[in-house]
Short mmCIF file of C-alpha atoms and ligand atoms in Angstrom, two decimals:
data_model
loop_
_atom_site.label_atom_id
_atom_site.label_comp_id
_atom_site.label_asym_id
_atom_site.label_seq_id
_atom_site.Cartn_x
_atom_site.Cartn_y
_atom_site.Cartn_z
CA MET O 130 3.65 -27.03 15.35
CA PRO O 131 5.67 -25.15 12.94
CA ARG O 132 6.19 -21.72 14.17
CA PRO O 133 3.40 -19.06 13.46
CA ILE O 134 5.15 -17.06 10.81
CA LEU O 135 3.65 -16.95 7.46
CA VAL O 136 3.79 -15.01 3.82
CA THR O 137 0.34 -14.92 2.08
CA VAL O 138 0.27 -14.25 -1.86
CA HIS O 139 -2.79 -12.58 -2.77
CA GLY O 140 -3.65 -13.75 -6.34
CA ALA O 141 -6.48 -10.99 -6.87
CA ALA O 142 -4.23 -8.02 -5.74
CA LEU O 143 -1.37 -9.59 -8.41
CA ARG O 144 -4.31 -9.74 -11.36
CA HIS O 145 -5.28 -6.18 -10.39
CA ASN O 146 -1.72 -4.90 -10.40
CA LEU O 147 -1.09 -6.31 -13.62
CA ASP O 148 -4.57 -5.07 -15.19
CA ARG O 149 -2.97 -1.48 -13.78
CA ALA O 150 0.16 -2.00 -15.35
CA ARG O 151 -1.75 -2.85 -18.73
CA ARG O 152 -3.88 0.55 -18.08
CA ALA O 153 -1.11 2.34 -17.48
CA ALA O 154 1.03 0.69 -20.53
CA LEU O 155 -1.59 2.05 -22.95
CA ASP O 156 -1.32 0.41 -26.11
CA SER O 157 2.52 -1.42 -25.39
CA ARG O 158 2.68 -4.75 -24.72
CA VAL O 159 3.62 -6.00 -20.91
CA TRP O 160 6.19 -8.04 -19.75
CA ALA O 161 5.87 -9.44 -16.35
CA VAL O 162 9.06 -9.16 -14.51
CA VAL O 163 9.35 -11.98 -12.51
CA LYS O 164 13.28 -12.20 -11.30
CA ALA O 165 14.34 -12.89 -8.26
CA ASN O 166 11.49 -15.48 -7.82
CA ALA O 167 9.00 -12.99 -8.42
CA TYR O 168 10.37 -10.58 -5.98
CA GLY O 169 10.02 -13.27 -3.71
CA HIS O 170 6.58 -14.20 -4.09
CA GLY O 171 7.32 -17.36 -6.04
CA ILE O 172 7.11 -17.72 -9.72
CA GLU O 173 5.18 -20.97 -9.30
CA ARG O 174 2.85 -19.25 -7.12
CA VAL O 175 2.44 -15.94 -9.27
CA PHE O 176 2.24 -17.88 -12.69
CA GLU O 177 -1.45 -18.37 -12.95
CA HIS O 178 -2.07 -14.74 -11.88
CA PHE O 179 -0.22 -13.17 -14.63
CA ARG O 180 -0.95 -15.22 -17.41
CA ALA O 181 -2.38 -12.21 -19.16
CA ALA O 182 0.95 -10.88 -19.33
CA ASP O 183 2.50 -10.57 -23.00
CA GLY O 184 5.66 -12.30 -21.59
CA PHE O 185 7.77 -12.99 -18.55
CA ALA O 186 11.09 -10.88 -17.89
CA LEU O 187 13.66 -12.33 -15.63
CA LEU O 188 17.72 -12.98 -15.30
CA ASP O 189 18.01 -16.56 -13.94
CA LEU O 190 18.24 -19.19 -16.75
CA ASP O 191 16.76 -21.44 -13.81
CA GLU O 192 13.76 -19.19 -13.69
CA ALA O 193 13.15 -19.37 -17.28
CA GLU O 194 13.33 -23.05 -17.28
CA ARG O 195 10.40 -23.04 -14.12
CA VAL O 196 8.69 -20.51 -16.61
CA ARG O 197 8.64 -23.15 -19.65
CA ALA O 198 7.90 -26.14 -17.17
CA LEU O 199 4.70 -24.17 -16.11
CA GLY O 200 3.52 -24.64 -19.36
CA TRP O 201 3.87 -21.14 -20.74
CA ARG O 202 4.71 -20.63 -24.43
CA GLY O 203 5.14 -17.01 -25.00
CA PRO O 204 7.79 -14.84 -24.92
CA ILE O 205 10.42 -15.12 -21.93
CA LEU O 206 13.11 -12.38 -21.84
CA LEU O 207 16.61 -12.47 -20.57
CA LEU O 208 17.20 -9.39 -19.19
CA GLU O 209 20.85 -9.26 -18.72
CA GLY O 210 21.24 -11.70 -21.78
CA VAL O 211 23.30 -15.12 -21.64
CA PHE O 212 26.20 -15.65 -18.94
CA GLU O 213 28.52 -18.00 -20.47
CA ALA O 214 28.16 -19.69 -24.59
CA ARG O 215 26.15 -22.73 -23.25
CA ASP O 216 23.14 -20.39 -22.24
CA LEU O 217 22.93 -19.95 -25.71
CA GLU O 218 21.64 -23.90 -26.33
CA LEU O 219 19.36 -23.16 -23.58
CA CYS O 220 17.98 -20.41 -25.18
CA SER O 221 17.50 -22.57 -28.77
CA ARG O 222 16.02 -25.06 -26.98
CA LEU O 223 13.66 -23.15 -24.66
CA GLY O 224 12.98 -20.26 -27.44
CA LEU O 225 14.16 -17.58 -24.79
CA TRP O 226 14.77 -14.01 -25.99
CA HIS O 227 17.77 -12.12 -24.90
CA ALA O 228 19.12 -8.68 -24.08
CA VAL O 229 22.79 -8.27 -25.85
CA HIS O 230 24.81 -5.71 -24.07
CA CYS O 231 28.16 -6.34 -24.32
CA ASP O 232 30.89 -7.56 -27.21
CA ALA O 233 31.31 -10.76 -25.47
CA GLN O 234 27.88 -11.67 -25.88
CA ILE O 235 27.90 -10.75 -29.51
CA ASP O 236 31.15 -13.10 -29.84
CA MET O 237 29.39 -15.92 -28.41
CA LEU O 238 26.38 -15.70 -30.93
CA ALA O 239 28.65 -15.60 -33.61
CA ALA O 240 30.38 -18.89 -32.24
CA HIS O 241 27.10 -20.39 -31.68
CA LYS O 242 25.74 -23.15 -33.91
CA THR O 243 22.25 -23.19 -33.82
CA GLN O 244 19.18 -23.82 -36.77
CA VAL O 245 17.38 -21.47 -35.28
CA PRO O 246 17.85 -17.76 -35.07
CA GLN O 247 17.71 -15.70 -31.72
CA ARG O 248 15.83 -12.91 -31.06
CA VAL O 249 17.72 -10.44 -29.27
CA PHE O 250 17.17 -7.28 -27.24
CA LEU O 251 20.13 -4.96 -28.01
CA LYS O 252 20.57 -2.74 -24.74
CA MET O 253 22.22 0.63 -25.05
CA ASN O 254 23.68 2.41 -22.09
CA SER O 255 21.82 5.98 -22.02
CA GLY O 256 23.27 6.91 -19.22
CA MET O 257 22.57 4.27 -16.48
CA ASN O 258 26.09 2.97 -16.59
CA ARG O 259 25.31 -0.14 -15.74
CA LEU O 260 24.75 -2.57 -18.69
CA GLY O 261 24.80 -1.77 -22.12
CA PHE O 262 26.50 -0.29 -25.14
CA ALA O 263 27.50 3.32 -25.01
CA PRO O 264 25.37 5.41 -27.58
CA GLU O 265 28.48 5.69 -29.99
CA ARG O 266 28.94 2.44 -29.95
CA PHE O 267 25.52 1.26 -30.28
CA ARG O 268 25.15 1.42 -34.03
CA SER O 269 28.17 -0.74 -34.89
CA ALA O 270 27.14 -3.04 -32.42
CA TRP O 271 23.38 -3.22 -34.16
CA THR O 272 25.22 -3.96 -37.47
CA ARG O 273 27.45 -6.63 -36.22
CA LEU O 274 24.44 -8.54 -34.91
CA ASN O 275 22.35 -7.92 -37.94
CA ALA O 276 25.17 -9.52 -39.79
CA LEU O 277 24.65 -12.83 -37.87
CA PRO O 278 22.68 -15.90 -39.31
CA GLN O 279 22.33 -16.81 -35.41
CA VAL O 280 19.91 -13.80 -34.96
CA ASP O 281 16.60 -13.36 -35.92
CA GLU O 282 14.74 -9.99 -35.14
CA ILE O 283 16.50 -7.40 -33.34
CA SER O 284 14.97 -5.55 -30.76
CA LEU O 285 16.17 -2.33 -28.97
CA MET O 286 16.49 -1.42 -25.21
CA THR O 287 17.92 0.80 -22.28
CA HIS O 288 17.06 1.09 -18.82
CA LEU O 289 16.11 4.47 -16.90
CA SER O 290 17.88 5.19 -13.65
CA ASP O 291 15.83 8.25 -12.52
CA ALA O 292 12.22 7.23 -13.61
CA ASP O 293 11.01 7.78 -10.05
CA GLY O 294 12.52 10.85 -8.72
CA PRO O 295 12.82 14.63 -10.22
CA ARG O 296 15.66 14.09 -12.68
CA GLY O 297 12.86 12.20 -14.99
CA ILE O 298 13.82 10.36 -18.28
CA ALA O 299 14.35 13.19 -20.67
CA HIS O 300 17.73 12.89 -20.41
CA GLN O 301 18.16 9.49 -21.12
CA THR O 302 14.95 8.87 -23.73
CA GLU O 303 16.50 11.93 -25.86
CA VAL O 304 19.85 9.94 -26.22
CA PHE O 305 18.30 6.26 -27.08
CA GLU O 306 15.56 8.04 -29.31
CA ARG O 307 18.14 9.79 -31.10
CA VAL O 308 20.46 7.25 -31.85
CA THR O 309 17.85 4.33 -32.74
CA GLN O 310 15.76 6.85 -34.87
CA ASP O 311 16.43 4.98 -38.00
CA LEU O 312 16.85 1.72 -36.98
CA PRO O 313 14.00 -0.73 -37.43
CA GLY O 314 13.00 -3.20 -34.48
CA GLU O 315 10.34 -2.68 -31.26
CA ARG O 316 11.62 -0.74 -28.34
CA SER O 317 11.46 -1.61 -24.82
CA VAL O 318 12.06 1.48 -22.04
CA ALA O 319 9.95 1.43 -19.09
CA ASN O 320 10.19 0.13 -15.62
CA SER O 321 7.29 0.68 -13.23
CA ALA O 322 8.09 4.38 -12.35
CA ALA O 323 8.18 5.17 -16.09
CA THR O 324 5.10 3.07 -16.67
CA LEU O 325 3.27 4.82 -13.91
CA ARG O 326 4.64 8.53 -14.10
CA HIS O 327 6.04 9.22 -17.51
CA ALA O 328 3.36 6.80 -19.94
CA GLY O 329 3.28 8.16 -23.19
CA GLN O 330 6.69 9.67 -23.19
CA THR O 331 8.50 7.78 -25.25
CA ARG O 332 7.49 5.23 -27.88
CA ALA O 333 7.34 1.48 -26.33
CA ASP O 334 6.15 -1.57 -27.65
CA TRP O 335 6.92 -2.98 -24.39
CA VAL O 336 7.27 -2.03 -20.89
CA ARG O 337 8.83 -3.78 -18.13
CA PRO O 338 7.13 -3.58 -14.59
CA GLY O 339 8.41 -5.46 -11.56
CA ILE O 340 7.54 -3.51 -8.40
CA MET O 341 3.93 -2.17 -9.20
CA LEU O 342 2.66 -5.83 -10.02
CA TYR O 343 3.89 -6.83 -6.68
CA GLY O 344 1.69 -3.46 -4.89
CA GLY O 345 5.01 -1.94 -4.09
CA VAL O 346 5.56 1.71 -5.18
CA PRO O 347 8.37 2.95 -6.68
CA ASP O 348 8.17 6.21 -5.82
CA PHE O 349 7.33 6.22 -2.57
CA PRO O 350 6.85 8.56 0.16
CA GLU O 351 6.05 10.89 -2.92
CA HIS O 352 3.20 8.76 -3.87
CA ASP O 353 1.46 5.63 -2.51
CA ALA O 354 -0.43 2.57 -3.46
CA ALA O 355 -4.02 4.49 -2.75
CA HIS O 356 -2.73 7.11 -5.16
CA TRP O 357 -1.33 4.74 -8.08
CA GLN O 358 -4.36 2.10 -7.20
CA LEU O 359 -1.84 -0.54 -6.42
CA GLN O 360 -2.81 -3.40 -3.72
CA PRO O 361 -0.25 -5.04 -1.74
CA ALA O 362 0.22 -8.82 -3.11
CA MET O 363 2.36 -9.90 0.19
CA THR O 364 1.37 -9.91 3.87
CA LEU O 365 3.95 -11.03 6.18
CA SER O 366 2.43 -11.91 9.32
CA THR O 367 3.36 -14.30 12.93
CA ARG O 368 1.40 -14.30 16.16
CA LEU O 369 2.36 -13.28 19.55
CA ILE O 370 4.25 -15.83 21.38
CA GLY O 371 4.60 -13.96 24.62
CA VAL O 372 3.67 -10.70 26.58
CA GLN O 373 5.73 -9.05 29.57
CA THR O 374 4.67 -5.93 31.69
CA LEU O 375 7.50 -3.57 32.20
CA LYS O 376 8.04 -0.94 34.95
CA ALA O 377 9.41 2.54 34.56
CA GLY O 378 13.48 1.81 33.97
CA ASP O 379 13.16 -1.74 32.47
CA THR O 380 14.71 -2.17 29.35
CA ILE O 381 14.04 -4.13 26.36
CA GLY O 382 16.30 -7.14 24.49
CA TYR O 383 19.76 -7.13 22.89
CA GLY O 384 22.08 -3.58 24.53
CA SER O 385 18.75 -2.94 26.31
CA SER O 386 18.38 -0.29 23.56
CA PHE O 387 14.94 0.78 24.86
CA THR O 388 13.94 1.64 28.29
CA ALA O 389 10.43 1.78 29.27
CA GLU O 390 9.59 5.43 30.98
CA GLY O 391 6.61 4.14 32.60
CA PRO O 392 4.31 1.24 32.76
CA LEU O 393 4.50 -0.90 29.27
CA ARG O 394 2.89 -3.95 28.08
CA ILE O 395 4.96 -5.40 25.42
CA GLY O 396 4.62 -8.53 23.11
CA ILE O 397 6.83 -10.74 22.04
CA ALA O 398 6.31 -11.47 18.13
CA ALA O 399 7.71 -14.75 16.51
CA VAL O 400 9.51 -12.98 13.60
CA GLY O 401 13.45 -11.90 13.21
CA TYR O 402 16.13 -10.76 11.10
CA ALA O 403 16.55 -14.64 10.01
CA ASP O 404 13.11 -14.57 8.67
CA GLY O 405 14.02 -11.40 6.45
CA TYR O 406 12.52 -8.76 8.88
CA PRO O 407 15.55 -6.09 8.54
CA ARG O 408 17.49 -5.56 11.43
CA HIS O 409 17.85 -2.23 10.48
CA CYS O 410 14.21 -1.70 12.00
CA THR O 411 14.56 0.28 15.02
CA THR O 412 12.07 1.07 17.90
CA GLY O 413 8.73 3.22 16.17
CA THR O 414 8.82 0.94 13.22
CA PRO O 415 5.05 0.19 12.33
CA VAL O 416 3.52 -3.00 13.05
CA LEU O 417 -0.27 -4.34 13.43
CA VAL O 418 -1.54 -6.29 16.16
CA ASP O 419 -5.09 -7.56 15.86
CA GLY O 420 -5.32 -5.18 13.12
CA VAL O 421 -4.39 -2.34 15.19
CA ARG O 422 -1.46 0.15 14.30
CA THR O 423 1.03 0.04 16.95
CA ARG O 424 5.14 0.09 16.98
CA MET O 425 8.15 -1.99 17.35
CA VAL O 426 10.25 -1.26 20.54
CA GLY O 427 13.80 -2.12 20.91
CA ARG O 428 15.93 -4.36 18.68
CA VAL O 429 15.51 -6.76 16.46
CA SER O 430 16.73 -10.15 17.03
CA MET O 431 17.08 -13.51 15.02
CA ASP O 432 13.51 -14.74 15.77
CA MET O 433 11.84 -12.09 17.75
CA ILE O 434 10.69 -8.89 17.65
CA THR O 435 8.85 -6.82 20.75
CA VAL O 436 5.88 -4.44 20.21
CA ASP O 437 4.45 -1.77 22.36
CA LEU O 438 0.79 -3.22 23.20
CA THR O 439 -0.52 0.02 24.51
CA PRO O 440 -2.86 0.59 21.69
CA VAL O 441 -4.12 -2.92 22.02
CA PRO O 442 -4.66 -3.92 25.33
CA GLN O 443 -6.84 -6.68 24.75
CA ALA O 444 -3.92 -8.49 22.83
CA GLY O 445 -2.28 -11.50 24.32
CA PHE O 446 -0.53 -14.80 23.76
CA GLY O 447 -1.47 -15.72 19.65
CA SER O 448 -2.55 -12.53 18.80
CA GLU O 449 -2.07 -11.63 14.98
CA VAL O 450 0.71 -9.62 13.73
CA THR O 451 1.34 -8.11 10.63
CA LEU O 452 4.54 -7.02 9.82
CA TRP O 453 3.63 -5.77 6.21
CA GLY O 454 0.29 -6.16 3.97
CA ARG O 455 -3.24 -7.09 4.84
CA ALA O 456 -4.19 -8.15 8.45
CA SER O 457 -7.32 -10.43 8.78
CA ALA O 458 -9.47 -7.82 9.71
CA GLY O 459 -8.87 -5.80 6.52
CA ALA O 460 -6.10 -3.28 8.02
CA GLU O 461 -3.30 -2.53 5.89
CA LEU O 462 0.05 -1.88 6.60
CA PRO O 463 2.07 -0.77 3.41
CA ILE O 464 5.46 -2.87 2.45
CA ASP O 465 6.87 0.50 1.90
CA GLU O 466 6.37 2.40 4.90
CA VAL O 467 8.14 -0.80 6.43
CA ALA O 468 10.88 -0.25 4.11
CA ARG O 469 11.42 3.24 4.65
CA ALA O 470 11.99 2.47 8.64
CA ALA O 471 14.74 0.18 7.83
CA GLY O 472 16.25 2.90 5.35
CA THR O 473 15.77 0.46 2.52
CA VAL O 474 13.01 0.14 -0.01
CA GLY O 475 9.81 -2.37 -0.42
CA TYR O 476 11.66 -4.19 -3.42
CA GLU O 477 14.48 -5.42 -0.96
CA LEU O 478 11.94 -6.49 2.00
CA MET O 479 10.05 -9.00 -0.33
CA CYS O 480 13.13 -10.20 -2.30
CA ALA O 481 14.58 -11.16 1.54
CA VAL O 482 11.97 -13.29 3.01
CA ALA O 483 13.79 -15.94 4.09
CA ARG O 484 13.52 -19.75 2.82
CA ARG O 485 12.29 -20.64 6.33
CA VAL O 486 8.87 -18.68 6.05
CA PRO O 487 6.40 -20.83 4.51
CA VAL O 488 4.26 -19.29 2.01
CA ALA O 489 0.47 -19.88 1.10
CA GLY O 490 -1.75 -18.21 -1.49
CA ASP O 491 -5.26 -16.98 -0.66
C1 LIG S 589 14.06 -5.25 -12.61
C2 LIG S 589 13.98 -4.72 -14.26
C3 LIG S 589 13.01 -4.09 -14.21
C4 LIG S 589 11.67 -4.18 -13.48
O1 LIG S 589 12.10 -2.80 -12.55
P1 LIG S 589 10.54 -2.04 -11.65
O2 LIG S 589 11.40 -1.09 -11.11
O3 LIG S 589 11.20 -3.41 -10.47
O4 LIG S 589 9.57 -2.20 -12.09
C5 LIG S 589 12.64 -3.58 -15.49
N1 LIG S 589 14.35 -3.67 -16.31
C6 LIG S 589 14.99 -4.42 -16.22
C7 LIG S 589 16.06 -4.43 -17.41
C8 LIG S 589 15.11 -4.73 -14.64
O5 LIG S 589 16.44 -5.31 -14.66
#
């Protein structure tokens, strides 16, 4: 028997969330962002459910090849563009659209021998200060690209730093709109947070939702999944493989970081940091046992955690443990809550599920 740990990817939730993104996007077309192996859900597993998207956006050329191998003939966008000159050959062969964010990428295009001109998304650094041309250099980059026979249509994109928070997007969208106002081409600006919180505030031919498609909330804890009508697409579950009964003064696990104040029944669950459950989770992190909410106690080990069975006295060997997502009985534990307890975001937990954890669809 393999260990009882399992990721379940909920197809109906993926379809629901994509539909939710489409409604929030108003008239914009929707890139389903499937980078990082579809935020840890598996590109092959989510593909069928995202067929209604207008295109797939990702970073790895290897992932682009996998999407084409699944039979997708529509647009695929490389969000970081190419990394070396020969990547452009793959773009030609697979018909990939790619971001152009720096001079080195324009140099590579200028030297590229191709029969088929390529569709590019010229990226502006409108304040995020990661990738993209500074506003004052954007137009000269556009002019240079526009003169290349290797380049077909030029679309314009930027990325937002604060769509999920109080600073908002206006400081960036004003720059982007001012610099691009008389340039032709389609625009793409919004991630999940901007799609949900700032719809209609800037012209957008394409939106780029990622986390919301998987049921993660970009602005948790200000809002939760119920507020945005998102459904969790991933459940991480396991089972109890042991039970201990403690008396006052007994301690748990490495470093004896938890001491029982009185009699306490604890369950040992088959999940640890080697599965991607964050070691930063400490006593108090929420967990469901048989669908009942309880808490983790003590430290996360490589292959095990310990949970307080006080609210579930009937639980024992084999009881279902839900680390995040949906229990069989229907109760839900939002990934965002667990992420918060670990001092991180739902994105990281989804992406960090380890390869040794089997994945099933439902
Ligand atoms: C990851 C990514 C997105 C999606 O962001 P979410 O916050 O997951 O919606 C959009 N655009 C770019 C350029 C990205 O890298």
